[in-house]
Amino acid sequence: MMKPVKVGLLGLGTVGTGVVRIVEGHQEDLSNQVGSSISIAQILVKDRTKSRNIPVDASKLTEDPWDIVRNPEIDVIVEVMGGITQTKEYILEALERGKHIVTANKDLMALHGPEILAKAREKGCDVLYEASVAGGIPIIRTLIEGFSSDRITKIMGIVNGTTNYILTKMTQEGAAYSDVLKEAQELGYAESDPTSDVEGLDAARKMTILSTLGFRANVSLDNVSTKGISNVTQEDIQYAKRLGYEVKLLGIAERQDDFISVSVQPTMIKQTHPIASVNGVFNAVYVHGEAVGETMFYGPGAGEMPTATSVVADIVAVVKNMKLGVNGRQAQLSYNVVKLKTDEQIASKFFLLLHVEDRAGVLAQIAQVFSDCDVSIESVMQPTTPHKSSTEIIIITHEASKAAMNNVLKAFEGLAAVRKIKSVYRVEG
Amino acid sequence: MMKPVKVGLLGLGTVGTGVVRIVEGHQEDLSNQVGSSISIAQILVKDRTKSRNIPVDASKLTEDPWDIVRNPEIDVIVEVMGGITQTKEYILEALERGKHIVTANKDLMALHGPEILAKAREKGCDVLYEASVAGGIPIIRTLIEGFSSDRITKIMGIVNGTTNYILTKMTQEGAAYSDVLKEAQELGYAESDPTSDVEGLDAARKMTILSTLGFRANVSLDNVSTKGISNVTQEDIQYAKRLGYEVKLLGIAERQDDFISVSVQPTMIKQTHPIASVNGVFNAVYVHGEAVGETMFYGPGAGEMPTATSVVADIVAVVKNMKLGVNGRQAQLSYNVVKLKTDEQIASKFFLLLHVEDRAGVLAQIAQVFSDCDVSIESVMQPTTPHKSSTEIIIITHEASKAAMNNVLKAFEGLAAVRKIKSVYRVEG
């Protein structure tokens, strides 16, 4: 038995509380695995006098993060407080002092991952961050280890539970976006300011992390083209259903030769695709490898215990590495250079919902635009309603480049027959 | 850069060919990851003169396994030849000589895993076997590392592609078992002697490996109660569908307190459960952890490239460990003692299809038997056909112990009203 490993916990919110629960509840199992006990020696809180859901020794609580970062007794810092600029300072200082880091902070890792990992290598320390993406799914170690011999060509993820909850409710209950959002806020599934979730920023940060690992290249948040779900209508969802698709907020990272593209957008995904049936707050990451083909990893995306489980699994990994004397040597290297695909190189099928003039010859004009722009049409639907002729046209294209599609949309602006481009979606599956 | 790592390959069938393809095709990526090149130095084949799908240097081929096992130049033995008794000899001898082992051999690991892993620990060697279960899914490292901080309570797997293909075809096309089996044999999805697949033995071996890892206890093949799919009828599948279930061959490992049960049997699983929609030759492993809740891992179960990917990921892990000097120290320990649940402790819902006498009062008699045996009924269905009254009764029970259910079945044997117990299924989800 080694001497007990001492953990300093930055933050005692939902996830922090879960970490305390697991570490204290599973002492025997944990020490059987790593050969030493793990103790939470110090905890950063905002208010020492506040009452807690779990019993914690008051003498362990501090309101000053530097108390923990500079405590020479602490071996591992577990960061579950969130925040970016100040939190980075604490973590860099802790690394400077030879402490290992476990963090659940996707914002920090998406924005400053390369800098933090470089400092960790320099100091021979571990920085593990399994809980930062898809809380309960061990996707980060899977990308690093499970796919080490393969060449990943595509990662497609439902990595934000709030938006998946909203889209699932809209699909299953026919409710409007704003009503479902309000309900989600009341239930605590969405924040009072939901922007980061619904506008896709949270998902974009997670895709930054996943694509950096999957493509072994430092993808930055700026590289991710991002669009949220706030304009998704019930009409879009119903038309998607009729055509055999579900609307999901998908993060999509693709690689072809040396070029990559990473995006987040509401996407129509074929109902038969395994990711289409991932509902509610669940997350899933679909990975396509050249050799392995299709795989998918499914589980809870957030929540006290799932996220805490991933954090503690990372603590176990750090302690095993301490025992083996190999900290700081297993991080994945980003040896590829990021070369972004141009809009000419990014290709997919597209769904368009157009509001058009109600007269003969309109479809011919529209078809001509597609043809002029070299985009071929897979199917056209003109839904009829009992009492009036339709003024809506739904088009699904064959695979076309984003650039060609942009040309189509631009041409429609100058075409009187097209009154409004109501929706444009990427189509997958 | 270290000196090149030399691999000896036992077997150049489907998977072995895939390993050669990946190692030779991904040299740059692999050496970027591990800091040394990996070369396949020697290959065991049955017939040196046979023509091959891939170009291999004839001087590397040998027909004598001992040539490779005893070759002092070889660092890592990759065993993809299959077989049990003799193969075990080669592997133990290779370990004795300090070579690390990567194997795809589920039969060997299910039957002799503990002995082989003990020898590996003694000699400071790695034995990795990711490819032995669910070829393309990194489930073994997920169970060891991803769930290290959690307590796994249930593992439910579709781990045999052949039977899942057969059941999927029966469900989707309404064809009979024997016809689909024949087609699967023609397509090469089933062997000419399909016993090991269709009678559940292959799945039982895989569940032995998964439950040993998940429960950290040496589960043996004898501990697995096994039943295959050869008696599944189209009638069963159709009734299941009508009631909202799919018939799948599921391996189910459960733990409650210190007691476990492991079984393989055709099971009716609710259509809304994520594992119900895993079709064709795909595999999936559903894992429930106390903290994490529900997760599922989905991917190809077999095939040249998926399985070879897992083998090469294991080679990469061995080489990383060599570089770190930590071989033989990361294997999962089985520190729990296997205590099997009794039939009184194993509980599930059940589906029964009974052929009964066509007269009044029969249902009352049957209900009395259930009541006498303390099994409560969730639903009863008596399908009617247009021209005659039904002589079939379908019953789904509430959760009941296997022992109580056996009492029901025994009581039916003495009941004239029950002409035949046509089917009994475990029900999940």
PDB file of C-alpha atoms in Angstrom, chain A residues 22 26 28-30 32-33 135-138 141-142 144-151 216 255 274 277 282 286 290-300 305-314 316-317 320-321 323-326 329-330 332-333 335-336, chain B residues 22 26 28-30 32-33 135-138 141-142 144-151 216 255 274 277 282 286 290-300 305-314 316-317 320-321 323-326 329-330 332-333 335-336:
ATOM      1  CA  ILE A  22     -18.289   8.078  -4.925  1.00  0.00           C
ATOM      2  CA  HIS A  26     -16.349   3.133  -2.886  1.00  0.00           C
ATOM      3  CA  GLU A  28     -12.621  -0.411  -0.737  1.00  0.00           C
ATOM      4  CA  ASP A  29     -13.166  -0.946  -4.471  1.00  0.00           C
ATOM      5  CA  LEU A  30     -10.963   2.027  -5.308  1.00  0.00           C
ATOM      6  CA  ASN A  32      -8.316  -2.576  -4.411  1.00  0.00           C
ATOM      7  CA  GLN A  33      -7.780  -1.150  -7.869  1.00  0.00           C
ATOM      8  CA  GLY A 135     -20.535  13.079 -18.919  1.00  0.00           C
ATOM      9  CA  GLY A 136     -21.240   9.379 -18.534  1.00  0.00           C
ATOM     10  CA  ILE A 137     -19.701   8.081 -21.780  1.00  0.00           C
ATOM     11  CA  PRO A 138     -15.992   7.187 -21.705  1.00  0.00           C
ATOM     12  CA  ARG A 141     -10.282   7.386 -23.596  1.00  0.00           C
ATOM     13  CA  THR A 142     -12.046   5.472 -26.367  1.00  0.00           C
ATOM     14  CA  ILE A 144      -7.278   7.935 -27.551  1.00  0.00           C
ATOM     15  CA  GLU A 145      -6.916   4.202 -26.951  1.00  0.00           C
ATOM     16  CA  GLY A 146      -9.662   2.233 -28.672  1.00  0.00           C
ATOM     17  CA  PHE A 147      -9.091   3.900 -32.033  1.00  0.00           C
ATOM     18  CA  SER A 148      -5.325   4.205 -31.793  1.00  0.00           C
ATOM     19  CA  SER A 149      -4.764   1.901 -34.754  1.00  0.00           C
ATOM     20  CA  ASP A 150      -7.513   3.264 -36.941  1.00  0.00           C
ATOM     21  CA  ARG A 151      -7.988   6.406 -38.980  1.00  0.00           C
ATOM     22  CA  ARG A 216      -4.848  14.208 -33.723  1.00  0.00           C
ATOM     23  CA  ARG A 255     -11.777  14.191 -42.438  1.00  0.00           C
ATOM     24  CA  PRO A 274     -28.547   4.495 -34.825  1.00  0.00           C
ATOM     25  CA  SER A 277     -33.225   7.192 -31.872  1.00  0.00           C
ATOM     26  CA  PHE A 282     -29.123  11.274 -23.479  1.00  0.00           C
ATOM     27  CA  TYR A 286     -21.067   7.989 -33.482  1.00  0.00           C
ATOM     28  CA  GLU A 290     -11.649   3.538 -41.902  1.00  0.00           C
ATOM     29  CA  ALA A 291     -11.046   0.025 -40.582  1.00  0.00           C
ATOM     30  CA  VAL A 292     -13.629  -0.465 -37.869  1.00  0.00           C
ATOM     31  CA  GLY A 293     -16.579   1.019 -39.728  1.00  0.00           C
ATOM     32  CA  GLU A 294     -19.556   2.232 -37.702  1.00  0.00           C
ATOM     33  CA  THR A 295     -19.531   2.405 -33.914  1.00  0.00           C
ATOM     34  CA  MET A 296     -21.632   4.345 -31.443  1.00  0.00           C
ATOM     35  CA  PHE A 297     -21.326   5.148 -27.760  1.00  0.00           C
ATOM     36  CA  TYR A 298     -24.479   6.037 -25.861  1.00  0.00           C
ATOM     37  CA  GLY A 299     -25.127   7.255 -22.315  1.00  0.00           C
ATOM     38  CA  PRO A 300     -26.128  10.074 -20.010  1.00  0.00           C
ATOM     39  CA  MET A 305     -23.503  10.833 -10.712  1.00  0.00           C
ATOM     40  CA  PRO A 306     -22.671  10.077 -14.374  1.00  0.00           C
ATOM     41  CA  THR A 307     -20.311  13.038 -14.593  1.00  0.00           C
ATOM     42  CA  ALA A 308     -18.810  12.290 -11.180  1.00  0.00           C
ATOM     43  CA  THR A 309     -18.208   8.685 -12.300  1.00  0.00           C
ATOM     44  CA  SER A 310     -16.076   9.914 -15.178  1.00  0.00           C
ATOM     45  CA  VAL A 311     -14.198  12.307 -12.893  1.00  0.00           C
ATOM     46  CA  VAL A 312     -13.403   9.521 -10.421  1.00  0.00           C
ATOM     47  CA  ALA A 313     -12.383   7.152 -13.263  1.00  0.00           C
ATOM     48  CA  ASP A 314      -9.863   9.853 -14.216  1.00  0.00           C
ATOM     49  CA  VAL A 316      -8.137   6.325 -10.644  1.00  0.00           C
ATOM     50  CA  ALA A 317      -6.136   6.631 -13.887  1.00  0.00           C
ATOM     51  CA  LYS A 320      -2.433   4.229 -11.348  1.00  0.00           C
ATOM     52  CA  ASN A 321       0.009   6.368 -13.331  1.00  0.00           C
ATOM     53  CA  LYS A 323       2.035   4.183  -8.904  1.00  0.00           C
ATOM     54  CA  LEU A 324       3.664   3.268 -12.218  1.00  0.00           C
ATOM     55  CA  GLY A 325       5.656   6.487 -12.265  1.00  0.00           C
ATOM     56  CA  VAL A 326       4.429   7.432 -15.714  1.00  0.00           C
ATOM     57  CA  ARG A 329       3.572  10.640 -20.641  1.00  0.00           C
ATOM     58  CA  GLN A 330       0.369   9.235 -22.035  1.00  0.00           C
ATOM     59  CA  GLN A 332      -2.355  12.137 -27.033  1.00  0.00           C
ATOM     60  CA  LEU A 333      -0.103  14.160 -29.283  1.00  0.00           C
ATOM     61  CA  TYR A 335       0.927  15.901 -34.626  1.00  0.00           C
ATOM     62  CA  ASN A 336      -1.339  16.674 -37.567  1.00  0.00           C
TER      63      ASN A 336
ATOM     64  CA  ILE B  22      -3.266  -2.013 -40.807  1.00  0.00           C
ATOM     65  CA  HIS B  26      -0.578   3.011 -40.926  1.00  0.00           C
ATOM     66  CA  GLU B  28       3.478   6.664 -39.841  1.00  0.00           C
ATOM     67  CA  ASP B  29       0.456   7.139 -37.589  1.00  0.00           C
ATOM     68  CA  LEU B  30       1.488   4.220 -35.424  1.00  0.00           C
ATOM     69  CA  ASN B  32       3.861   8.882 -34.215  1.00  0.00           C
ATOM     70  CA  GLN B  33       1.845   7.430 -31.383  1.00  0.00           C
ATOM     71  CA  GLY B 135     -14.617  -7.221 -32.471  1.00  0.00           C
ATOM     72  CA  GLY B 136     -14.950  -3.543 -33.277  1.00  0.00           C
ATOM     73  CA  ILE B 137     -16.192  -2.261 -29.899  1.00  0.00           C
ATOM     74  CA  PRO B 138     -13.527  -1.287 -27.348  1.00  0.00           C
ATOM     75  CA  ARG B 141     -10.841  -1.355 -21.990  1.00  0.00           C
ATOM     76  CA  THR B 142     -14.092   0.484 -21.280  1.00  0.00           C
ATOM     77  CA  ILE B 144     -11.505  -1.870 -17.057  1.00  0.00           C
ATOM     78  CA  GLU B 145     -10.907   1.862 -17.255  1.00  0.00           C
ATOM     79  CA  GLY B 146     -14.134   3.753 -17.985  1.00  0.00           C
ATOM     80  CA  PHE B 147     -16.057   2.053 -15.203  1.00  0.00           C
ATOM     81  CA  SER B 148     -13.211   1.855 -12.689  1.00  0.00           C
ATOM     82  CA  SER B 149     -14.977   4.146 -10.235  1.00  0.00           C
ATOM     83  CA  ASP B 150     -18.424   2.680 -10.633  1.00  0.00           C
ATOM     84  CA  ARG B 151     -20.123  -0.488  -9.504  1.00  0.00           C
ATOM     85  CA  ARG B 216     -13.993  -8.193 -10.898  1.00  0.00           C
ATOM     86  CA  ARG B 255     -25.076  -8.423  -9.676  1.00  0.00           C
ATOM     87  CA  PRO B 274     -31.758   0.951 -26.998  1.00  0.00           C
ATOM     88  CA  SER B 277     -32.895  -1.820 -32.390  1.00  0.00           C
ATOM     89  CA  PHE B 282     -23.954  -5.692 -35.356  1.00  0.00           C
ATOM     90  CA  TYR B 286     -25.430  -2.325 -22.635  1.00  0.00           C
ATOM     91  CA  GLU B 290     -24.855   2.270 -10.051  1.00  0.00           C
ATOM     92  CA  ALA B 291     -23.581   5.802 -10.581  1.00  0.00           C
ATOM     93  CA  VAL B 292     -23.480   6.246 -14.344  1.00  0.00           C
ATOM     94  CA  GLY B 293     -26.859   4.689 -15.092  1.00  0.00           C
ATOM     95  CA  GLU B 294     -27.487   3.439 -18.629  1.00  0.00           C
ATOM     96  CA  THR B 295     -24.784   3.291 -21.296  1.00  0.00           C
ATOM     97  CA  MET B 296     -24.475   1.329 -24.508  1.00  0.00           C
ATOM     98  CA  PHE B 297     -21.628   0.565 -26.873  1.00  0.00           C
ATOM     99  CA  TYR B 298     -22.476  -0.377 -30.447  1.00  0.00           C
ATOM    100  CA  GLY B 299     -20.401  -1.570 -33.381  1.00  0.00           C
ATOM    101  CA  PRO B 300     -19.409  -4.398 -35.692  1.00  0.00           C
ATOM    102  CA  MET B 305     -10.958  -4.953 -40.382  1.00  0.00           C
ATOM    103  CA  PRO B 306     -12.987  -4.232 -37.226  1.00  0.00           C
ATOM    104  CA  THR B 307     -11.400  -7.125 -35.372  1.00  0.00           C
ATOM    105  CA  ALA B 308      -7.947  -6.315 -36.725  1.00  0.00           C
ATOM    106  CA  THR B 309      -8.397  -2.714 -35.540  1.00  0.00           C
ATOM    107  CA  SER B 310      -8.897  -3.922 -31.990  1.00  0.00           C
ATOM    108  CA  VAL B 311      -5.895  -6.240 -32.263  1.00  0.00           C
ATOM    109  CA  VAL B 312      -3.661  -3.410 -33.470  1.00  0.00           C
ATOM    110  CA  ALA B 313      -5.002  -1.042 -30.753  1.00  0.00           C
ATOM    111  CA  ASP B 314      -3.835  -3.690 -28.282  1.00  0.00           C
ATOM    112  CA  VAL B 316      -0.174  -0.083 -29.606  1.00  0.00           C
ATOM    113  CA  ALA B 317      -1.052  -0.370 -25.905  1.00  0.00           C
ATOM    114  CA  LYS B 320       3.304   2.142 -25.086  1.00  0.00           C
ATOM    115  CA  ASN B 321       3.675   0.039 -21.943  1.00  0.00           C
ATOM    116  CA  LYS B 323       8.176   2.329 -23.636  1.00  0.00           C
ATOM    117  CA  LEU B 324       6.958   3.236 -20.155  1.00  0.00           C
ATOM    118  CA  GLY B 325       8.417   0.055 -18.689  1.00  0.00           C
ATOM    119  CA  VAL B 326       5.143  -0.954 -17.096  1.00  0.00           C
ATOM    120  CA  ARG B 329       1.098  -4.232 -14.185  1.00  0.00           C
ATOM    121  CA  GLN B 330      -2.162  -2.909 -15.521  1.00  0.00           C
ATOM    122  CA  GLN B 332      -7.577  -5.931 -13.878  1.00  0.00           C
ATOM    123  CA  LEU B 333      -7.521  -7.950 -10.687  1.00  0.00           C
ATOM    124  CA  TYR B 335     -10.523  -9.724  -6.148  1.00  0.00           C
ATOM    125  CA  ASN B 336     -14.192 -10.603  -5.673  1.00  0.00           C
TER     126      ASN B 336
END
